[in-house]
CSV table of N, CA and C in Angstrom, one decimal:
chain,number,residue,atom,x,y,z
A,266,MET,N,37.0,-24.4,-35.7
A,266,MET,CA,36.4,-23.4,-34.8
A,266,MET,C,37.5,-22.5,-34.3
A,267,LYS,N,37.2,-21.2,-34.1
A,267,LYS,CA,38.1,-20.3,-33.5
A,267,LYS,C,37.3,-19.3,-32.7
A,268,LEU,N,38.1,-18.8,-31.7
A,268,LEU,CA,37.5,-17.7,-30.9
A,268,LEU,C,38.3,-16.4,-31.1
A,269,ILE,N,37.6,-15.4,-31.4
A,269,ILE,CA,38.2,-14.1,-31.7
A,269,ILE,C,37.8,-13.1,-30.6
A,270,LYS,N,38.7,-12.3,-30.1
A,270,LYS,CA,38.5,-11.3,-29.1
A,270,LYS,C,37.5,-10.3,-29.7
A,271,ALA,N,36.4,-10.1,-29.0
A,271,ALA,CA,35.4,-9.1,-29.4
A,271,ALA,C,35.8,-7.7,-29.0
A,272,THR,N,35.3,-6.7,-29.7
A,272,THR,CA,35.6,-5.3,-29.4
A,272,THR,C,34.2,-4.6,-29.4
A,273,GLU,N,34.2,-3.3,-29.0
A,273,GLU,CA,33.0,-2.5,-29.0
A,273,GLU,C,32.3,-2.5,-30.4
A,274,GLN,N,33.1,-2.7,-31.4
A,274,GLN,CA,32.5,-2.7,-32.8
A,274,GLN,C,31.6,-4.0,-33.0
A,275,ASP,N,31.7,-4.9,-32.1
A,275,ASP,CA,31.0,-6.2,-32.2
A,275,ASP,C,29.7,-6.2,-31.3
A,276,ILE,N,29.3,-5.1,-30.7
A,276,ILE,CA,28.2,-5.0,-29.9
A,276,ILE,C,26.9,-5.4,-30.6
A,277,GLU,N,26.6,-4.9,-31.8
A,277,GLU,CA,25.4,-5.3,-32.5
A,277,GLU,C,25.4,-6.8,-32.8
A,278,LYS,N,26.6,-7.4,-33.1
A,278,LYS,CA,26.7,-8.8,-33.4
A,278,LYS,C,26.4,-9.6,-32.1
A,279,ILE,N,26.9,-9.2,-31.0
A,279,ILE,CA,26.6,-9.8,-29.7
A,279,ILE,C,25.2,-9.8,-29.4
A,280,GLN,N,24.6,-8.6,-29.6
A,280,GLN,CA,23.1,-8.5,-29.3
A,280,GLN,C,22.3,-9.4,-30.2
A,281,ASP,N,22.7,-9.5,-31.5
A,281,ASP,CA,21.9,-10.4,-32.4
A,281,ASP,C,22.1,-11.9,-32.0
A,282,LEU,N,23.4,-12.3,-31.7
A,282,LEU,CA,23.6,-13.7,-31.2
A,282,LEU,C,22.9,-14.0,-29.9
A,283,ALA,N,22.8,-13.0,-29.0
A,283,ALA,CA,22.1,-13.2,-27.8
A,283,ALA,C,20.7,-13.4,-28.0
A,284,ARG,N,20.0,-12.6,-28.8
A,284,ARG,CA,18.6,-12.7,-29.1
A,284,ARG,C,18.3,-14.1,-29.8
A,285,ARG,N,19.1,-14.5,-30.7
A,285,ARG,CA,18.9,-15.7,-31.4
A,285,ARG,C,19.0,-16.9,-30.5
A,286,SER,N,20.0,-16.9,-29.7
A,286,SER,CA,20.2,-18.0,-28.8
A,286,SER,C,19.2,-18.0,-27.6
A,287,TRP,N,18.9,-16.9,-27.1
A,287,TRP,CA,18.0,-16.8,-26.0
A,287,TRP,C,16.6,-17.3,-26.4
A,288,GLU,N,16.2,-16.9,-27.6
A,288,GLU,CA,14.8,-17.3,-28.0
A,288,GLU,C,14.7,-18.8,-28.0
A,289,SER,N,15.7,-19.5,-28.5
A,289,SER,CA,15.6,-20.9,-28.5
A,289,SER,C,15.8,-21.6,-27.1
A,290,THR,N,16.6,-20.9,-26.3
A,290,THR,CA,17.0,-21.5,-25.0
A,290,THR,C,15.9,-21.2,-23.9
A,291,TYR,N,15.4,-20.0,-23.9
A,291,TYR,CA,14.5,-19.6,-22.8
A,291,TYR,C,13.0,-19.5,-23.1
A,292,SER,N,12.6,-19.7,-24.3
A,292,SER,CA,11.2,-19.5,-24.7
A,292,SER,C,10.3,-20.4,-23.9
A,293,GLU,N,10.7,-21.6,-23.5
A,293,GLU,CA,9.9,-22.5,-22.7
A,293,GLU,C,10.1,-22.4,-21.2
A,294,ILE,N,11.1,-21.6,-20.8
A,294,ILE,CA,11.4,-21.4,-19.4
A,294,ILE,C,10.9,-20.2,-18.8
A,295,ILE,N,11.0,-19.1,-19.5
A,295,ILE,CA,10.5,-17.8,-19.0
A,295,ILE,C,9.5,-17.2,-20.0
A,296,SER,N,8.7,-16.2,-19.6
A,296,SER,CA,7.7,-15.6,-20.4
A,296,SER,C,8.4,-14.7,-21.5
A,297,ALA,N,7.7,-14.5,-22.6
A,297,ALA,CA,8.3,-13.6,-23.7
A,297,ALA,C,8.6,-12.2,-23.1
A,298,SER,N,7.7,-11.7,-22.2
A,298,SER,CA,8.0,-10.4,-21.7
A,298,SER,C,9.2,-10.4,-20.8
A,299,GLN,N,9.5,-11.4,-20.0
A,299,GLN,CA,10.7,-11.4,-19.2
A,299,GLN,C,11.9,-11.6,-20.2
A,300,LEU,N,11.8,-12.4,-21.2
A,300,LEU,CA,12.9,-12.6,-22.1
A,300,LEU,C,13.3,-11.2,-22.7
A,301,ASP,N,12.3,-10.5,-23.2
A,301,ASP,CA,12.5,-9.2,-23.8
A,301,ASP,C,13.1,-8.2,-22.8
A,302,TYR,N,12.6,-8.2,-21.6
A,302,TYR,CA,13.1,-7.4,-20.5
A,302,TYR,C,14.6,-7.7,-20.3
A,303,MET,N,14.9,-8.9,-20.1
A,303,MET,CA,16.3,-9.3,-19.8
A,303,MET,C,17.2,-9.0,-20.9
A,304,LEU,N,16.8,-9.3,-22.1
A,304,LEU,CA,17.7,-8.9,-23.3
A,304,LEU,C,17.9,-7.4,-23.3
A,305,ASN,N,16.9,-6.7,-23.2
A,305,ASN,CA,17.0,-5.2,-23.2
A,305,ASN,C,17.9,-4.6,-22.1
A,306,GLU,N,17.8,-5.3,-20.9
A,306,GLU,CA,18.6,-4.8,-19.8
A,306,GLU,C,20.1,-5.3,-19.9
A,307,MET,N,20.2,-6.6,-20.1
A,307,MET,CA,21.5,-7.2,-20.1
A,307,MET,C,22.4,-7.0,-21.3
A,308,TYR,N,21.7,-6.7,-22.4
A,308,TYR,CA,22.4,-6.6,-23.7
A,308,TYR,C,22.2,-5.2,-24.3
A,309,SER,N,21.9,-4.2,-23.5
A,309,SER,CA,21.7,-2.9,-24.1
A,309,SER,C,23.1,-2.4,-24.5
A,310,GLU,N,23.2,-1.5,-25.4
A,310,GLU,CA,24.5,-0.9,-25.8
A,310,GLU,C,25.2,-0.4,-24.6
A,311,GLN,N,24.5,0.3,-23.7
A,311,GLN,CA,25.2,0.9,-22.6
A,311,GLN,C,25.8,-0.2,-21.7
A,312,GLU,N,25.0,-1.2,-21.4
A,312,GLU,CA,25.5,-2.3,-20.6
A,312,GLU,C,26.7,-3.0,-21.2
A,313,LEU,N,26.7,-3.3,-22.5
A,313,LEU,CA,27.8,-3.9,-23.1
A,313,LEU,C,29.0,-3.0,-23.2
A,314,GLN,N,28.8,-1.7,-23.4
A,314,GLN,CA,29.9,-0.7,-23.4
A,314,GLN,C,30.6,-0.8,-22.1
A,315,SER,N,29.8,-0.8,-21.0
A,315,SER,CA,30.4,-0.9,-19.7
A,315,SER,C,31.3,-2.1,-19.5
A,316,HIS,N,30.9,-3.2,-20.0
A,316,HIS,CA,31.7,-4.4,-20.0
A,316,HIS,C,33.0,-4.2,-20.7
A,317,PHE,N,33.0,-3.7,-21.9
A,317,PHE,CA,34.2,-3.5,-22.7
A,317,PHE,C,35.1,-2.4,-22.0
A,318,GLN,N,34.6,-1.6,-21.2
A,318,GLN,CA,35.5,-0.6,-20.5
A,318,GLN,C,36.1,-1.2,-19.2
A,319,HIS,N,35.6,-2.4,-18.8
A,319,HIS,CA,36.1,-3.0,-17.6
A,319,HIS,C,37.3,-3.9,-18.0
A,320,PRO,N,38.5,-3.7,-17.4
A,320,PRO,CA,39.7,-4.4,-17.8
A,320,PRO,C,39.7,-5.9,-17.6
A,321,ASN,N,38.8,-6.4,-16.7
A,321,ASN,CA,38.8,-7.8,-16.4
A,321,ASN,C,37.7,-8.6,-17.1
A,322,TYR,N,36.8,-7.8,-17.8
A,322,TYR,CA,35.7,-8.4,-18.5
A,322,TYR,C,36.1,-8.7,-20.0
A,323,HIS,N,35.9,-9.9,-20.5
A,323,HIS,CA,36.3,-10.3,-21.8
A,323,HIS,C,35.2,-10.9,-22.6
A,324,TYR,N,35.1,-10.5,-23.8
A,324,TYR,CA,34.2,-11.2,-24.8
A,324,TYR,C,35.0,-11.8,-25.9
A,325,PHE,N,34.6,-13.0,-26.3
A,325,PHE,CA,35.1,-13.6,-27.5
A,325,PHE,C,34.0,-14.1,-28.4
A,326,LEU,N,34.1,-14.0,-29.7
A,326,LEU,CA,33.1,-14.5,-30.6
A,326,LEU,C,33.5,-15.9,-31.0
A,327,VAL,N,32.6,-16.8,-31.0
A,327,VAL,CA,32.8,-18.2,-31.4
A,327,VAL,C,32.5,-18.3,-32.9
A,328,ILE,N,33.5,-18.7,-33.7
A,328,ILE,CA,33.3,-18.8,-35.2
A,328,ILE,C,33.4,-20.3,-35.5
A,329,ASP,N,32.5,-20.8,-36.3
A,329,ASP,CA,32.5,-22.2,-36.6
A,329,ASP,C,33.4,-22.4,-37.8
A,330,ASP,N,33.6,-23.7,-38.2
A,330,ASP,CA,34.5,-24.0,-39.2
A,330,ASP,C,34.2,-23.4,-40.6
A,331,ASP,N,32.9,-23.1,-40.8
A,331,ASP,CA,32.4,-22.5,-42.0
A,331,ASP,C,32.5,-20.9,-42.0
A,332,LEU,N,33.2,-20.4,-40.9
A,332,LEU,CA,33.4,-19.0,-40.7
A,332,LEU,C,32.1,-18.2,-40.4
A,333,ASN,N,31.1,-18.9,-39.8
A,333,ASN,CA,29.9,-18.3,-39.4
A,333,ASN,C,30.0,-17.9,-37.9
A,334,ASP,N,29.3,-16.9,-37.6
A,334,ASP,CA,29.2,-16.5,-36.2
A,334,ASP,C,28.3,-17.5,-35.5
A,335,ALA,N,28.9,-18.3,-34.6
A,335,ALA,CA,28.2,-19.3,-33.9
A,335,ALA,C,27.7,-19.0,-32.5
A,336,GLY,N,28.3,-18.0,-31.9
A,336,GLY,CA,28.0,-17.6,-30.5
A,336,GLY,C,29.0,-16.7,-29.9
A,337,PHE,N,29.0,-16.6,-28.6
A,337,PHE,CA,30.0,-15.8,-27.9
A,337,PHE,C,30.1,-16.3,-26.4
A,338,ILE,N,31.2,-15.8,-25.8
A,338,ILE,CA,31.4,-16.0,-24.4
A,338,ILE,C,31.8,-14.7,-23.8
A,339,GLY,N,31.3,-14.5,-22.6
A,339,GLY,CA,31.7,-13.3,-21.8
A,339,GLY,C,32.1,-13.7,-20.4
A,340,PHE,N,33.3,-13.4,-19.9
A,340,PHE,CA,33.7,-13.8,-18.6
A,340,PHE,C,34.5,-12.7,-17.9
A,341,GLU,N,34.6,-12.8,-16.6
A,341,GLU,CA,35.3,-11.7,-15.8
A,341,GLU,C,36.3,-12.4,-14.9
A,342,ASP,N,37.6,-12.2,-15.2
A,342,ASP,CA,38.6,-12.7,-14.4
A,342,ASP,C,38.8,-11.9,-13.1
A,343,HIS,N,39.3,-12.6,-12.1
A,343,HIS,CA,39.5,-12.0,-10.7
A,343,HIS,C,38.2,-11.4,-10.2
A,344,TYR,N,37.1,-12.1,-10.5
A,344,TYR,CA,35.7,-11.7,-10.0
A,344,TYR,C,35.7,-11.7,-8.5
A,345,GLU,N,36.2,-12.8,-8.0
A,345,GLU,CA,36.5,-13.0,-6.5
A,345,GLU,C,37.9,-13.5,-6.5
A,346,GLU,N,38.4,-13.6,-5.3
A,346,GLU,CA,39.8,-14.1,-5.1
A,346,GLU,C,40.0,-15.4,-5.8
A,347,ASN,N,40.9,-15.5,-6.7
A,347,ASN,CA,41.3,-16.7,-7.5
A,347,ASN,C,40.1,-17.3,-8.3
A,348,THR,N,39.1,-16.4,-8.6
A,348,THR,CA,37.9,-16.9,-9.3
A,348,THR,C,37.6,-16.1,-10.5
A,349,THR,N,37.3,-16.8,-11.6
A,349,THR,CA,36.7,-16.1,-12.8
A,349,THR,C,35.2,-16.5,-12.9
A,350,LYS,N,34.4,-15.5,-13.2
A,350,LYS,CA,33.0,-15.7,-13.4
A,350,LYS,C,32.6,-15.8,-14.9
A,351,LEU,N,32.0,-16.9,-15.3
A,351,LEU,CA,31.5,-17.1,-16.6
A,351,LEU,C,30.1,-16.4,-16.6
A,352,HIS,N,30.0,-15.2,-17.2
A,352,HIS,CA,28.8,-14.5,-17.2
A,352,HIS,C,27.9,-15.0,-18.3
A,353,ARG,N,28.5,-15.3,-19.5
A,353,ARG,CA,27.6,-15.6,-20.7
A,353,ARG,C,28.4,-16.6,-21.6
A,354,ILE,N,27.7,-17.6,-22.0
A,354,ILE,CA,28.1,-18.4,-23.1
A,354,ILE,C,26.9,-18.9,-23.8
A,355,TYR,N,26.8,-18.5,-25.1
A,355,TYR,CA,25.6,-18.8,-25.9
A,355,TYR,C,26.0,-19.1,-27.3
A,356,LEU,N,25.3,-20.2,-27.8
A,356,LEU,CA,25.5,-20.6,-29.2
A,356,LEU,C,24.1,-20.5,-29.8
A,357,VAL,N,24.1,-20.1,-31.1
A,357,VAL,CA,22.9,-20.0,-31.8
A,357,VAL,C,22.4,-21.5,-32.1
A,358,PRO,N,21.1,-21.7,-32.2
A,358,PRO,CA,20.6,-23.1,-32.3
A,358,PRO,C,21.3,-23.9,-33.4
A,359,GLU,N,21.5,-23.4,-34.5
A,359,GLU,CA,22.1,-24.2,-35.6
A,359,GLU,C,23.6,-24.6,-35.3
A,360,SER,N,24.2,-24.0,-34.3
A,360,SER,CA,25.6,-24.4,-34.0
A,360,SER,C,25.7,-25.4,-32.8
A,361,LYS,N,24.6,-25.7,-32.2
A,361,LYS,CA,24.6,-26.7,-31.1
A,361,LYS,C,24.8,-28.1,-31.6
A,362,GLY,N,25.4,-28.9,-30.7
A,362,GLY,CA,25.7,-30.3,-31.0
A,362,GLY,C,26.9,-30.5,-31.9
A,363,LYS,N,27.7,-29.5,-32.1
A,363,LYS,CA,28.9,-29.7,-32.9
A,363,LYS,C,30.2,-29.7,-32.1
A,364,GLY,N,30.1,-29.7,-30.7
A,364,GLY,CA,31.3,-29.6,-29.9
A,364,GLY,C,31.8,-28.2,-29.6
A,365,LEU,N,31.1,-27.2,-30.1
A,365,LEU,CA,31.6,-25.8,-29.9
A,365,LEU,C,31.5,-25.4,-28.5
A,366,GLY,N,30.5,-25.8,-27.8
A,366,GLY,CA,30.3,-25.4,-26.4
A,366,GLY,C,31.5,-26.0,-25.5
A,367,LYS,N,31.8,-27.2,-25.8
A,367,LYS,CA,32.9,-27.9,-25.0
A,367,LYS,C,34.2,-27.2,-25.3
A,368,LYS,N,34.5,-26.9,-26.6
A,368,LYS,CA,35.7,-26.3,-27.0
A,368,LYS,C,35.8,-24.9,-26.4
A,369,THR,N,34.7,-24.2,-26.3
A,369,THR,CA,34.6,-22.9,-25.8
A,369,THR,C,34.9,-22.9,-24.3
A,370,LEU,N,34.4,-23.9,-23.6
A,370,LEU,CA,34.7,-24.0,-22.1
A,370,LEU,C,36.2,-24.4,-21.9
A,371,GLU,N,36.7,-25.2,-22.8
A,371,GLU,CA,38.2,-25.5,-22.8
A,371,GLU,C,39.0,-24.3,-23.0
A,372,PHE,N,38.6,-23.4,-23.9
A,372,PHE,CA,39.3,-22.2,-24.1
A,372,PHE,C,39.2,-21.3,-22.8
A,373,LEU,N,38.0,-21.3,-22.2
A,373,LEU,CA,37.9,-20.5,-21.0
A,373,LEU,C,38.8,-21.0,-19.9
A,374,THR,N,38.9,-22.3,-19.8
A,374,THR,CA,39.8,-22.9,-18.8
A,374,THR,C,41.3,-22.5,-19.0
A,375,GLU,N,41.7,-22.4,-20.3
A,375,GLU,CA,43.0,-22.0,-20.6
A,375,GLU,C,43.2,-20.5,-20.2
A,376,LYS,N,42.2,-19.7,-20.5
A,376,LYS,CA,42.3,-18.2,-20.1
A,376,LYS,C,42.4,-18.0,-18.6
A,377,VAL,N,41.6,-18.8,-17.9
A,377,VAL,CA,41.5,-18.7,-16.5
A,377,VAL,C,42.9,-19.0,-15.9
A,378,LYS,N,43.5,-20.1,-16.4
A,378,LYS,CA,44.8,-20.4,-15.9
A,378,LYS,C,45.9,-19.4,-16.2
A,379,GLU,N,45.8,-18.8,-17.4
A,379,GLU,CA,46.7,-17.8,-17.8
A,379,GLU,C,46.6,-16.5,-16.9
A,380,ASN,N,45.4,-16.3,-16.5
A,380,ASN,CA,45.1,-15.1,-15.7
A,380,ASN,C,45.4,-15.3,-14.2
A,381,GLY,N,45.8,-16.6,-13.8
A,381,GLY,CA,46.1,-16.9,-12.5
A,381,GLY,C,45.0,-17.2,-11.5
A,382,ASP,N,43.8,-17.4,-12.1
A,382,ASP,CA,42.7,-17.9,-11.2
A,382,ASP,C,42.7,-19.4,-11.3
A,383,ASN,N,42.0,-20.0,-10.3
A,383,ASN,CA,42.0,-21.5,-10.3
A,383,ASN,C,40.5,-22.0,-10.0
A,384,ARG,N,39.6,-21.1,-10.2
A,384,ARG,CA,38.2,-21.5,-10.0
A,384,ARG,C,37.3,-20.8,-11.0
A,385,ILE,N,36.3,-21.4,-11.6
A,385,ILE,CA,35.3,-20.8,-12.5
A,385,ILE,C,33.9,-21.0,-11.8
A,386,ILE,N,33.2,-19.9,-11.8
A,386,ILE,CA,31.8,-20.0,-11.3
A,386,ILE,C,30.9,-19.5,-12.3
A,387,LEU,N,29.6,-19.9,-12.2
A,387,LEU,CA,28.6,-19.4,-13.1
A,387,LEU,C,27.2,-19.7,-12.5
A,388,ASN,N,26.2,-19.0,-13.0
A,388,ASN,CA,24.8,-19.2,-12.7
A,388,ASN,C,24.1,-19.8,-13.9
A,389,VAL,N,23.2,-20.8,-13.6
A,389,VAL,CA,22.4,-21.4,-14.7
A,389,VAL,C,21.0,-21.5,-14.2
A,390,ASN,N,20.1,-21.1,-15.1
A,390,ASN,CA,18.7,-21.3,-14.7
A,390,ASN,C,18.4,-22.7,-14.4
A,391,LYS,N,17.6,-22.9,-13.3
A,391,LYS,CA,17.4,-24.3,-12.8
A,391,LYS,C,16.7,-25.2,-13.8
A,392,TYR,N,16.0,-24.6,-14.8
A,392,TYR,CA,15.3,-25.4,-15.8
A,392,TYR,C,16.0,-25.4,-17.2
A,393,ASN,N,17.2,-24.9,-17.2
A,393,ASN,CA,18.0,-24.8,-18.5
A,393,ASN,C,18.7,-26.1,-18.7
A,394,SER,N,18.5,-26.7,-19.9
A,394,SER,CA,19.1,-28.0,-20.3
A,394,SER,C,20.6,-27.9,-20.2
A,395,ALA,N,21.2,-26.7,-20.2
A,395,ALA,CA,22.7,-26.5,-20.2
A,395,ALA,C,23.2,-27.0,-18.8
A,396,LEU,N,22.4,-27.2,-17.8
A,396,LEU,CA,22.8,-27.7,-16.5
A,396,LEU,C,23.5,-29.0,-16.7
A,397,LYS,N,23.0,-29.9,-17.5
A,397,LYS,CA,23.6,-31.2,-17.7
A,397,LYS,C,24.9,-31.1,-18.5
A,398,PHE,N,24.9,-30.2,-19.4
A,398,PHE,CA,26.1,-29.9,-20.2
A,398,PHE,C,27.3,-29.5,-19.3
A,399,TYR,N,27.0,-28.5,-18.4
A,399,TYR,CA,28.0,-28.0,-17.4
A,399,TYR,C,28.5,-29.2,-16.5
A,400,GLU,N,27.5,-30.0,-16.1
A,400,GLU,CA,27.9,-31.1,-15.2
A,400,GLU,C,28.8,-32.1,-16.0
A,401,SER,N,28.6,-32.3,-17.3
A,401,SER,CA,29.4,-33.2,-18.1
A,401,SER,C,30.8,-32.6,-18.3
A,402,GLN,N,31.0,-31.3,-18.1
A,402,GLN,CA,32.3,-30.7,-18.3
A,402,GLN,C,33.0,-30.5,-16.9
A,403,GLY,N,32.5,-31.1,-15.9
A,403,GLY,CA,33.1,-31.0,-14.6
A,403,GLY,C,32.7,-29.9,-13.6
A,404,TYR,N,31.6,-29.2,-13.9
A,404,TYR,CA,31.1,-28.2,-13.0
A,404,TYR,C,30.1,-28.9,-12.1
A,405,GLN,N,30.1,-28.3,-10.8
A,405,GLN,CA,29.2,-28.9,-9.8
A,405,GLN,C,28.4,-27.8,-9.2
A,406,VAL,N,27.2,-28.1,-8.8
A,406,VAL,CA,26.3,-27.2,-8.1
A,406,VAL,C,26.8,-27.0,-6.7
A,407,TYR,N,27.0,-25.7,-6.3
A,407,TYR,CA,27.4,-25.5,-4.9
A,407,TYR,C,26.4,-24.6,-4.1
A,408,GLY,N,25.3,-24.2,-4.8
A,408,GLY,CA,24.3,-23.4,-4.2
A,408,GLY,C,23.2,-23.1,-5.2
A,409,GLU,N,22.3,-22.3,-4.7
A,409,GLU,CA,21.2,-21.8,-5.6
A,409,GLU,C,20.8,-20.4,-5.1
A,410,GLY,N,20.1,-19.7,-5.9
A,410,GLY,CA,19.7,-18.4,-5.6
A,410,GLY,C,18.5,-17.9,-6.4
A,411,VAL,N,17.7,-17.1,-5.9
A,411,VAL,CA,16.7,-16.4,-6.6
A,411,VAL,C,17.0,-14.9,-6.5
A,412,PHE,N,17.3,-14.3,-7.7
A,412,PHE,CA,17.8,-13.0,-7.9
A,412,PHE,C,16.7,-12.1,-8.5
A,413,ASP,N,16.4,-11.0,-7.8
A,413,ASP,CA,15.5,-10.0,-8.3
A,413,ASP,C,16.2,-9.2,-9.3
A,414,ILE,N,15.6,-9.2,-10.6
A,414,ILE,CA,16.3,-8.5,-11.6
A,414,ILE,C,15.5,-7.2,-12.1
A,415,GLY,N,14.4,-6.9,-11.3
A,415,GLY,CA,13.6,-5.7,-11.6
A,415,GLY,C,12.4,-6.0,-12.4
A,416,ASN,N,11.5,-5.1,-12.4
A,416,ASN,CA,10.3,-5.2,-13.2
A,416,ASN,C,9.4,-6.4,-12.8
A,417,GLY,N,9.6,-6.8,-11.5
A,417,GLY,CA,8.8,-8.0,-11.0
A,417,GLY,C,9.3,-9.3,-11.5
A,418,TYR,N,10.5,-9.4,-12.1
A,418,TYR,CA,11.1,-10.6,-12.6
A,418,TYR,C,12.2,-11.1,-11.6
A,419,VAL,N,12.4,-12.4,-11.6
A,419,VAL,CA,13.5,-13.0,-10.9
A,419,VAL,C,14.2,-14.0,-11.8
A,420,MET,N,15.5,-14.3,-11.4
A,420,MET,CA,16.2,-15.4,-12.0
A,420,MET,C,16.3,-16.5,-10.9
A,421,ASP,N,15.9,-17.7,-11.2
A,421,ASP,CA,15.9,-18.8,-10.3
A,421,ASP,C,17.0,-19.7,-10.8
A,422,ASP,N,18.2,-19.6,-10.1
A,422,ASP,CA,19.4,-20.2,-10.7
A,422,ASP,C,20.1,-21.2,-9.7
A,423,PHE,N,20.8,-22.1,-10.3
A,423,PHE,CA,21.8,-22.9,-9.6
A,423,PHE,C,23.1,-22.2,-9.7
A,424,LEU,N,24.0,-22.2,-8.7
A,424,LEU,CA,25.3,-21.7,-8.7
A,424,LEU,C,26.2,-22.9,-8.9
A,425,MET,N,27.1,-22.7,-9.9
A,425,MET,CA,28.0,-23.9,-10.2
A,425,MET,C,29.4,-23.4,-10.2
A,426,GLU,N,30.3,-24.4,-10.0
A,426,GLU,CA,31.8,-24.1,-9.9
A,426,GLU,C,32.5,-25.2,-10.5
A,427,LYS,N,33.7,-24.9,-10.9
A,427,LYS,CA,34.7,-25.9,-11.3
A,427,LYS,C,36.1,-25.4,-10.8
A,428,ASN,N,36.7,-26.3,-10.0
A,428,ASN,CA,38.0,-26.0,-9.5
A,428,ASN,C,39.1,-26.5,-10.5
A,429,LEU,N,40.1,-25.7,-10.8
A,429,LEU,CA,41.1,-26.2,-11.7
A,429,LEU,C,42.4,-26.7,-11.0
């Protein structure tokens, strides 16, 4: 497995990986209309372009041992004082269960330390099975929130952290 720094030329690839992973992850948690709305808002070309223009926002593509695109990670260092925010980590269904998620979080930890932060935070849907995965990797729930994302939809999330 390897992680490759993504560029603006990878936007379509990120959009495709997001759709493939979201459909399997969220289809039983949120409605199809909310899923489409969120993908269109959060992964629009304009939104992703703005991330690539931000110096503290980083995307990496996850490539499996067979050189297939397995997923991606997006994070923002110095989001808060000494804190990196993990905004996105998604693997396509056929890549799950191979240890790629764990290795990607280990990669994130290395990057966070390199950037001088000592805490990682993230939001996870309260009904997402990834909650148990994050807990197994040393993340703890420190709060929860319901976030209005527009169009009558909300995100009902746990807030998690890991101190390094």
